[in-house]
Amino acid sequence: MTTTQFSSEERNRYKAKAYAAANANSPLASITIPRRDPGEHDVQIEILFCGICHSDLHTVRNEWSAIPTVYPCVPGHEIVGRVTKVGSEVTKFKSGDIAAVGCLVDSDGNCPECQAGFEQYCPNMTLTYNSPDVHLGGVTYGGYSDSIVVKDHFVLRVPSNLDLAGAAPLLCAGITTYSPMRHWGVTKGKKVGVVGLGGLGHMAVKIAHALGTHVVVFTTSLNKKEDALRMGGADEVVISRNTDQMRKHEGSFDFVLDAVSAEHDINSYLRLLCHDGNMTLVGAPDKPHAVAAFSLILKRRSLSGSNIGGIAQTQEMLDFCGKNNITADVEVIPIQKINEAYNRLSKADVKYRFSIDMASLKSQ
Ligand SMILES: [Zn+2]
Ligand SMILES: [Zn+2]
């Protein structure tokens, strides 16, 4: 992570309303946070909606030892809002535009990853929340707030036909599933498996369908079967405990996206792949997966992982979703219901993403 090389910078700041966790066990509560006045390359955004990602919950509860949480913690990296001010050097946006911010708000811009447009793999990237804030000191604060200021390169355009509450989750769940499908050549006519129908999985189904593929959803839950078909994306639904059904599909998939973060046997999914097929993990269970070498060797299959997407590709994904009218299935909540939503999210009791209506924060 970047050191605070600019922390001595005298940047004017203003106060924004937000919701924060004071420690790993406390509920989220109202707070006032500082935001920097927009500099010449900055875009100031009035936040209209912010999706609730599983990462928000993990971070608030300090469950990721690799990135310890600094409190107070203001989560939120699925941000959609209206531009209220731009710096003198900003040409891409003007006041009044609808804009979006995802998981990243900065990177060094000159490492090999940044040069290739893979800001999400930059060793010096700044995450939207809980990353060192080079402008104000402390850590960055995310989208559970009425306002945010972000460098223009990391601000995205939202197609005007998309419902904004449902568009917010595209900024993490959408790009996390779109990026590996693009990387592994998922195109019209391919057979794609989606393991797990949650926040990520339901986006994967919609995107894979719009790419013209044959989509098969693997789920443990019978009651999600109807949903998967109703969404208009899944061509088939397989209950993964049914070994006969699983066997029927062996060796037939070009690509499988595994979005499950609970412990499970990935070999039964690897065996679904055809020769040179790929399975990408976007779910992260606590315990390491056991991989049988023969699951990979026999058909030169590959297993990989993927993390969100670069800025250019995130814009490409938003434009693709605009063209195909894709948004997340959301349950819109006022910010005051955030703790209830977290409880439900921890039990996977949401279809399929919560989206916070930030107008509720203003009236508070
Ligand atoms: Zn996320
Ligand atoms: Zn970089």
Short mmCIF file of C-alpha atoms and ligand atoms in Angstrom, two decimals:
data_model
loop_
_atom_site.label_atom_id
_atom_site.label_comp_id
_atom_site.label_asym_id
_atom_site.label_seq_id
_atom_site.Cartn_x
_atom_site.Cartn_y
_atom_site.Cartn_z
CA MET A 1 0.00 0.00 0.00
CA THR A 2 1.10 3.56 -0.66
CA THR A 3 2.64 5.42 2.22
CA THR A 4 1.24 8.76 3.24
CA GLN A 5 3.54 10.70 0.96
CA PHE A 6 0.96 13.46 0.51
CA SER A 7 -0.36 13.45 4.03
CA SER A 8 1.16 16.83 4.78
CA GLU A 9 -0.81 18.28 1.89
CA GLU A 10 -3.11 21.05 3.12
CA ARG A 11 -6.33 20.01 1.52
CA ASN A 12 -9.56 21.72 2.49
CA ARG A 13 -12.23 19.36 3.64
CA TYR A 14 -15.95 19.29 4.13
CA LYS A 15 -18.22 17.17 6.25
CA ALA A 16 -20.26 14.30 4.84
CA LYS A 17 -22.91 12.16 6.49
CA ALA A 18 -22.16 8.44 6.67
CA TYR A 19 -22.80 5.18 8.46
CA ALA A 20 -19.85 3.51 10.15
CA ALA A 21 -18.91 0.63 12.40
CA ALA A 22 -16.97 1.77 15.49
CA ASN A 23 -15.45 -1.69 16.04
CA ALA A 24 -15.79 -5.31 14.90
CA ASN A 25 -18.76 -6.00 17.15
CA SER A 26 -20.71 -2.78 17.03
CA PRO A 27 -23.69 -2.14 14.76
CA LEU A 28 -23.28 0.49 12.08
CA ALA A 29 -24.41 3.94 13.18
CA SER A 30 -24.63 7.49 11.92
CA ILE A 31 -21.37 9.46 11.83
CA THR A 32 -19.89 12.57 10.23
CA ILE A 33 -16.73 12.04 8.16
CA PRO A 34 -14.32 14.39 6.38
CA ARG A 35 -14.12 14.41 2.57
CA ARG A 36 -11.55 16.40 0.62
CA ASP A 37 -12.63 19.37 -1.46
CA PRO A 38 -12.31 18.27 -5.10
CA GLY A 39 -8.83 18.91 -6.55
CA GLU A 40 -8.26 19.63 -10.23
CA HIS A 41 -8.64 15.97 -11.29
CA ASP A 42 -11.40 15.11 -8.82
CA VAL A 43 -15.09 14.44 -9.24
CA GLN A 44 -17.47 15.09 -6.34
CA ILE A 45 -20.51 12.82 -6.33
CA GLU A 46 -23.75 12.98 -4.39
CA ILE A 47 -24.37 9.28 -3.69
CA LEU A 48 -27.85 8.08 -4.66
CA PHE A 49 -27.52 4.30 -4.19
CA CYS A 50 -24.91 1.98 -2.74
CA GLY A 51 -25.06 -1.81 -3.00
CA ILE A 52 -24.19 -4.02 -0.04
CA CYS A 53 -21.40 -6.46 -0.91
CA HIS A 54 -20.33 -9.44 1.20
CA SER A 55 -16.91 -7.78 1.46
CA ASP A 56 -18.56 -4.94 3.40
CA LEU A 57 -19.72 -7.40 6.03
CA HIS A 58 -16.31 -9.16 6.21
CA THR A 59 -14.48 -5.84 6.55
CA VAL A 60 -16.83 -4.41 9.18
CA ARG A 61 -16.35 -7.57 11.25
CA ASN A 62 -12.57 -7.56 10.64
CA GLU A 63 -12.66 -11.08 9.19
CA TRP A 64 -9.84 -10.68 6.68
CA SER A 65 -6.50 -11.00 8.44
CA ALA A 66 -4.60 -9.83 5.33
CA ILE A 67 -6.31 -6.43 5.49
CA PRO A 68 -7.03 -5.52 9.13
CA THR A 69 -9.93 -3.10 9.46
CA VAL A 70 -9.28 0.43 10.67
CA TYR A 71 -12.20 1.93 12.60
CA PRO A 72 -14.41 3.78 12.22
CA CYS A 73 -15.12 1.84 9.04
CA VAL A 74 -17.45 3.24 6.37
CA PRO A 75 -17.96 0.42 3.84
CA GLY A 76 -19.54 0.50 0.38
CA HIS A 77 -17.99 0.03 -3.09
CA GLU A 78 -21.03 -0.25 -5.33
CA ILE A 79 -21.71 3.45 -5.71
CA VAL A 80 -24.01 5.29 -8.10
CA GLY A 81 -24.71 9.00 -7.84
CA ARG A 82 -24.93 12.43 -9.40
CA VAL A 83 -21.90 14.62 -10.07
CA THR A 84 -22.08 17.83 -8.01
CA LYS A 85 -18.67 19.36 -8.77
CA VAL A 86 -15.64 18.66 -10.96
CA GLY A 87 -12.06 19.92 -10.82
CA SER A 88 -10.64 22.27 -13.47
CA GLU A 89 -8.83 19.48 -15.33
CA VAL A 90 -11.80 17.10 -15.52
CA THR A 91 -13.19 16.73 -19.03
CA LYS A 92 -15.04 13.41 -18.80
CA PHE A 93 -17.75 14.60 -16.41
CA LYS A 94 -19.78 17.67 -15.64
CA SER A 95 -22.10 18.64 -12.84
CA GLY A 96 -25.41 16.78 -13.11
CA ASP A 97 -24.03 13.65 -14.82
CA ILE A 98 -24.88 10.23 -13.39
CA ALA A 99 -21.65 8.52 -12.38
CA ALA A 100 -20.44 5.42 -10.57
CA VAL A 101 -17.54 4.27 -8.43
CA GLY A 102 -16.52 0.68 -7.76
CA CYS A 103 -13.90 -0.99 -5.57
CA LEU A 104 -10.93 1.23 -6.52
CA VAL A 105 -10.37 4.97 -6.15
CA ASP A 106 -6.67 5.19 -7.05
CA SER A 107 -3.57 3.29 -8.20
CA ASP A 108 0.01 4.29 -8.99
CA GLY A 109 -0.66 4.48 -12.72
CA ASN A 110 2.83 3.37 -13.76
CA CYS A 111 3.37 -0.26 -12.74
CA PRO A 112 3.08 -2.98 -15.43
CA GLU A 113 -0.45 -3.82 -14.25
CA CYS A 114 -1.67 -0.22 -14.43
CA GLN A 115 0.02 0.24 -17.81
CA ALA A 116 -1.91 -2.77 -19.09
CA GLY A 117 -5.21 -1.44 -17.71
CA PHE A 118 -5.31 -3.88 -14.80
CA GLU A 119 -5.55 -1.38 -11.98
CA GLN A 120 -7.18 -4.10 -9.88
CA TYR A 121 -3.82 -5.88 -9.69
CA CYS A 122 -1.71 -2.78 -8.96
CA PRO A 123 0.45 -3.32 -5.84
CA ASN A 124 -0.27 0.29 -4.86
CA MET A 125 -3.99 0.50 -5.51
CA THR A 126 -6.25 2.40 -3.13
CA LEU A 127 -9.46 0.59 -2.28
CA THR A 128 -12.63 2.62 -1.95
CA TYR A 129 -12.70 1.95 1.78
CA ASN A 130 -10.23 0.82 4.44
CA SER A 131 -7.14 1.82 2.38
CA PRO A 132 -4.66 4.51 3.46
CA ASP A 133 -6.03 7.91 2.39
CA VAL A 134 -3.12 9.88 0.90
CA HIS A 135 -5.10 13.11 0.87
CA LEU A 136 -6.56 13.33 4.35
CA GLY A 137 -4.59 10.71 6.30
CA GLY A 138 -6.36 7.83 8.01
CA VAL A 139 -8.23 5.44 5.73
CA THR A 140 -10.58 5.88 2.82
CA TYR A 141 -14.31 5.91 3.51
CA GLY A 142 -16.73 4.15 1.19
CA GLY A 143 -20.19 4.61 -0.20
CA TYR A 144 -22.45 4.38 2.86
CA SER A 145 -22.40 8.17 2.75
CA ASP A 146 -24.17 11.08 1.09
CA SER A 147 -21.08 12.19 -0.82
CA ILE A 148 -17.67 11.06 -2.11
CA VAL A 149 -14.74 12.63 -3.98
CA VAL A 150 -12.83 10.46 -6.44
CA LYS A 151 -10.07 10.98 -9.02
CA ASP A 152 -11.69 11.19 -12.47
CA HIS A 153 -9.90 8.11 -13.93
CA PHE A 154 -11.73 5.95 -11.38
CA VAL A 155 -15.19 7.41 -12.02
CA LEU A 156 -17.44 5.58 -14.49
CA ARG A 157 -20.37 6.46 -16.69
CA VAL A 158 -23.75 4.80 -16.17
CA PRO A 159 -25.95 4.12 -19.24
CA SER A 160 -29.08 6.27 -18.95
CA ASN A 161 -31.54 3.39 -19.42
CA LEU A 162 -30.46 1.51 -16.30
CA ASP A 163 -32.39 1.63 -13.02
CA LEU A 164 -29.89 3.18 -10.62
CA ALA A 165 -30.70 1.05 -7.54
CA GLY A 166 -30.14 -2.09 -9.62
CA ALA A 167 -27.11 -0.65 -11.42
CA ALA A 168 -25.12 -0.06 -8.21
CA PRO A 169 -24.22 -3.77 -7.71
CA LEU A 170 -22.75 -3.91 -11.21
CA LEU A 171 -19.75 -2.02 -9.81
CA CYS A 172 -18.57 -5.06 -7.84
CA ALA A 173 -20.78 -8.09 -8.45
CA GLY A 174 -21.17 -7.23 -12.15
CA ILE A 175 -17.51 -6.68 -13.01
CA THR A 176 -16.33 -9.59 -10.83
CA THR A 177 -18.29 -11.98 -13.02
CA TYR A 178 -17.94 -10.15 -16.36
CA SER A 179 -14.15 -9.87 -16.25
CA PRO A 180 -13.24 -13.60 -16.06
CA MET A 181 -15.83 -14.45 -18.71
CA ARG A 182 -14.20 -11.96 -21.08
CA HIS A 183 -10.71 -13.12 -20.18
CA TRP A 184 -11.50 -16.80 -20.81
CA GLY A 185 -13.17 -16.19 -24.15
CA VAL A 186 -16.77 -16.81 -23.19
CA THR A 187 -18.69 -16.00 -26.35
CA LYS A 188 -21.83 -16.97 -28.22
CA GLY A 189 -22.49 -20.71 -28.36
CA LYS A 190 -20.23 -21.68 -25.42
CA LYS A 191 -21.51 -23.71 -22.48
CA VAL A 192 -21.13 -21.91 -19.17
CA GLY A 193 -21.71 -23.17 -15.64
CA VAL A 194 -22.46 -20.89 -12.70
CA VAL A 195 -21.93 -22.42 -9.26
CA GLY A 196 -23.99 -20.73 -6.55
CA LEU A 197 -26.86 -18.36 -7.16
CA GLY A 198 -26.18 -15.45 -4.81
CA GLY A 199 -25.19 -11.84 -5.41
CA LEU A 200 -22.34 -12.77 -7.76
CA GLY A 201 -23.96 -15.85 -9.29
CA HIS A 202 -27.16 -14.11 -10.33
CA MET A 203 -25.12 -11.45 -12.13
CA ALA A 204 -23.06 -14.16 -13.82
CA VAL A 205 -26.25 -15.81 -15.12
CA LYS A 206 -27.55 -12.58 -16.63
CA ILE A 207 -24.22 -11.64 -18.20
CA ALA A 208 -23.49 -15.14 -19.55
CA HIS A 209 -26.96 -15.25 -21.07
CA ALA A 210 -26.48 -11.85 -22.73
CA LEU A 211 -23.17 -13.09 -24.16
CA GLY A 212 -25.18 -15.72 -26.02
CA THR A 213 -24.07 -18.78 -24.07
CA HIS A 214 -25.89 -21.87 -22.85
CA VAL A 215 -26.09 -21.24 -19.09
CA VAL A 216 -26.37 -24.00 -16.50
CA VAL A 217 -26.80 -23.02 -12.86
CA PHE A 218 -25.58 -25.35 -10.12
CA THR A 219 -27.28 -24.84 -6.80
CA THR A 220 -27.92 -26.79 -3.61
CA SER A 221 -31.22 -25.07 -3.11
CA LEU A 222 -34.33 -26.31 -4.89
CA ASN A 223 -36.19 -23.07 -4.28
CA LYS A 224 -33.59 -21.12 -6.26
CA LYS A 225 -34.35 -23.22 -9.33
CA GLU A 226 -37.45 -21.23 -10.23
CA ASP A 227 -35.57 -17.96 -9.72
CA ALA A 228 -32.75 -19.00 -12.00
CA LEU A 229 -35.19 -19.80 -14.78
CA ARG A 230 -37.41 -16.77 -14.13
CA MET A 231 -34.46 -14.40 -14.38
CA GLY A 232 -34.45 -15.29 -18.04
CA GLY A 233 -30.83 -16.31 -17.96
CA ALA A 234 -30.50 -19.95 -17.05
CA ASP A 235 -31.13 -22.61 -19.67
CA GLU A 236 -30.83 -25.43 -17.15
CA VAL A 237 -30.63 -25.76 -13.38
CA VAL A 238 -28.83 -28.67 -11.75
CA ILE A 239 -29.15 -29.54 -8.09
CA SER A 240 -25.51 -30.22 -7.32
CA ARG A 241 -26.23 -33.01 -4.81
CA ASN A 242 -27.79 -35.05 -7.62
CA THR A 243 -24.81 -37.12 -8.81
CA ASP A 244 -26.68 -38.53 -11.82
CA GLN A 245 -27.41 -35.05 -13.09
CA MET A 246 -23.84 -33.96 -12.42
CA ARG A 247 -22.42 -36.95 -14.29
CA LYS A 248 -24.60 -36.20 -17.30
CA HIS A 249 -22.77 -32.90 -17.74
CA GLU A 250 -19.20 -34.17 -17.29
CA GLY A 251 -16.66 -32.97 -19.85
CA SER A 252 -19.09 -30.62 -21.59
CA PHE A 253 -18.42 -27.11 -20.26
CA ASP A 254 -16.16 -24.46 -21.77
CA PHE A 255 -16.18 -22.35 -18.63
CA VAL A 256 -17.38 -22.61 -15.05
CA LEU A 257 -17.60 -19.68 -12.64
CA ASP A 258 -17.51 -20.72 -9.00
CA ALA A 259 -19.06 -18.04 -6.80
CA VAL A 260 -19.42 -20.08 -3.63
CA SER A 261 -17.58 -18.92 -0.52
CA ALA A 262 -18.61 -21.87 1.65
CA GLU A 263 -16.51 -25.02 1.76
CA HIS A 264 -17.31 -27.40 -1.15
CA ASP A 265 -15.71 -30.00 -3.40
CA ILE A 266 -14.45 -28.27 -6.53
CA ASN A 267 -13.35 -31.50 -8.25
CA SER A 268 -16.92 -32.35 -9.15
CA TYR A 269 -17.09 -29.02 -11.01
CA LEU A 270 -13.65 -29.33 -12.60
CA ARG A 271 -14.79 -32.62 -14.11
CA LEU A 272 -17.59 -30.74 -15.88
CA LEU A 273 -15.04 -28.95 -18.07
CA CYS A 274 -14.22 -30.06 -21.60
CA HIS A 275 -10.61 -30.12 -22.87
CA ASP A 276 -8.89 -26.78 -22.26
CA GLY A 277 -11.90 -25.66 -20.25
CA ASN A 278 -11.39 -23.21 -17.42
CA MET A 279 -12.92 -22.85 -14.02
CA THR A 280 -12.50 -19.51 -12.27
CA LEU A 281 -12.98 -18.95 -8.57
CA VAL A 282 -14.55 -15.69 -7.43
CA GLY A 283 -15.79 -17.04 -4.09
CA ALA A 284 -13.22 -17.35 -1.31
CA PRO A 285 -13.80 -20.04 1.34
CA ASP A 286 -11.71 -19.78 4.53
CA LYS A 287 -10.18 -23.24 4.10
CA PRO A 288 -7.97 -24.16 1.09
CA HIS A 289 -9.63 -26.19 -1.67
CA ALA A 290 -8.43 -29.75 -2.27
CA VAL A 291 -7.67 -30.19 -5.99
CA ALA A 292 -7.15 -33.68 -7.41
CA ALA A 293 -4.40 -33.43 -10.03
CA PHE A 294 -6.30 -35.73 -12.39
CA SER A 295 -9.26 -33.33 -12.37
CA LEU A 296 -6.93 -30.99 -14.30
CA ILE A 297 -4.52 -33.32 -16.10
CA LEU A 298 -6.92 -35.48 -18.05
CA LYS A 299 -8.30 -32.76 -20.28
CA ARG A 300 -5.68 -30.00 -19.80
CA ARG A 301 -8.22 -28.14 -17.71
CA SER A 302 -7.22 -25.03 -15.79
CA LEU A 303 -8.27 -23.54 -12.51
CA SER A 304 -7.84 -19.85 -11.83
CA GLY A 305 -9.04 -16.92 -9.79
CA SER A 306 -10.09 -13.40 -10.67
CA ASN A 307 -10.47 -10.12 -8.80
CA ILE A 308 -12.98 -7.45 -9.96
CA GLY A 309 -11.74 -5.77 -13.19
CA GLY A 310 -9.76 -2.81 -14.53
CA ILE A 311 -11.33 0.60 -15.03
CA ALA A 312 -11.61 0.36 -18.83
CA GLN A 313 -13.20 -3.06 -18.58
CA THR A 314 -15.58 -1.88 -15.84
CA GLN A 315 -16.80 0.80 -18.25
CA GLU A 316 -17.09 -1.83 -20.99
CA MET A 317 -19.19 -3.95 -18.60
CA LEU A 318 -21.49 -1.02 -17.75
CA ASP A 319 -22.00 -0.26 -21.44
CA PHE A 320 -22.68 -3.95 -22.12
CA CYS A 321 -25.25 -4.01 -19.31
CA GLY A 322 -26.82 -0.84 -20.71
CA LYS A 323 -27.11 -2.39 -24.15
CA ASN A 324 -28.63 -5.58 -22.76
CA ASN A 325 -30.67 -3.89 -20.03
CA ILE A 326 -28.98 -5.83 -17.24
CA THR A 327 -29.21 -4.78 -13.61
CA ALA A 328 -29.03 -6.71 -10.35
CA ASP A 329 -32.19 -7.96 -8.65
CA VAL A 330 -32.22 -5.68 -5.63
CA GLU A 331 -34.07 -5.14 -2.42
CA VAL A 332 -33.89 -1.39 -1.79
CA ILE A 333 -33.52 -0.39 1.85
CA PRO A 334 -33.13 2.85 3.80
CA ILE A 335 -29.74 3.18 5.53
CA GLN A 336 -31.49 2.90 8.90
CA LYS A 337 -32.14 -0.78 8.11
CA ILE A 338 -28.48 -1.53 7.50
CA ASN A 339 -27.90 -3.72 10.56
CA GLU A 340 -30.98 -5.80 9.82
CA ALA A 341 -29.73 -6.17 6.24
CA TYR A 342 -26.32 -7.35 7.49
CA ASN A 343 -27.98 -10.00 9.65
CA ARG A 344 -29.99 -11.22 6.71
CA LEU A 345 -26.97 -11.12 4.38
CA SER A 346 -24.98 -13.30 6.79
CA LYS A 347 -27.76 -15.89 6.42
CA ALA A 348 -27.87 -15.44 2.62
CA ASP A 349 -31.43 -14.16 3.04
CA VAL A 350 -31.57 -11.67 0.16
CA LYS A 351 -32.62 -11.90 -3.47
CA TYR A 352 -30.05 -11.02 -4.63
CA ARG A 353 -28.47 -7.79 -3.47
CA PHE A 354 -29.39 -5.04 -1.02
CA SER A 355 -29.17 -1.54 -2.45
CA ILE A 356 -29.24 1.39 -0.02
CA ASP A 357 -31.36 4.37 -1.05
CA MET A 358 -29.13 7.17 0.17
CA ALA A 359 -31.98 9.70 0.21
CA SER A 360 -32.74 8.08 3.58
CA LEU A 361 -29.46 9.43 4.96
CA LYS A 362 -30.31 13.01 4.04
CA SER A 363 -33.57 13.02 5.95
CA GLN A 364 -31.79 11.88 9.09
ZN ZN B 1 -17.71 -6.12 -3.45
ZN ZN B 2 -0.08 0.29 -10.62
#
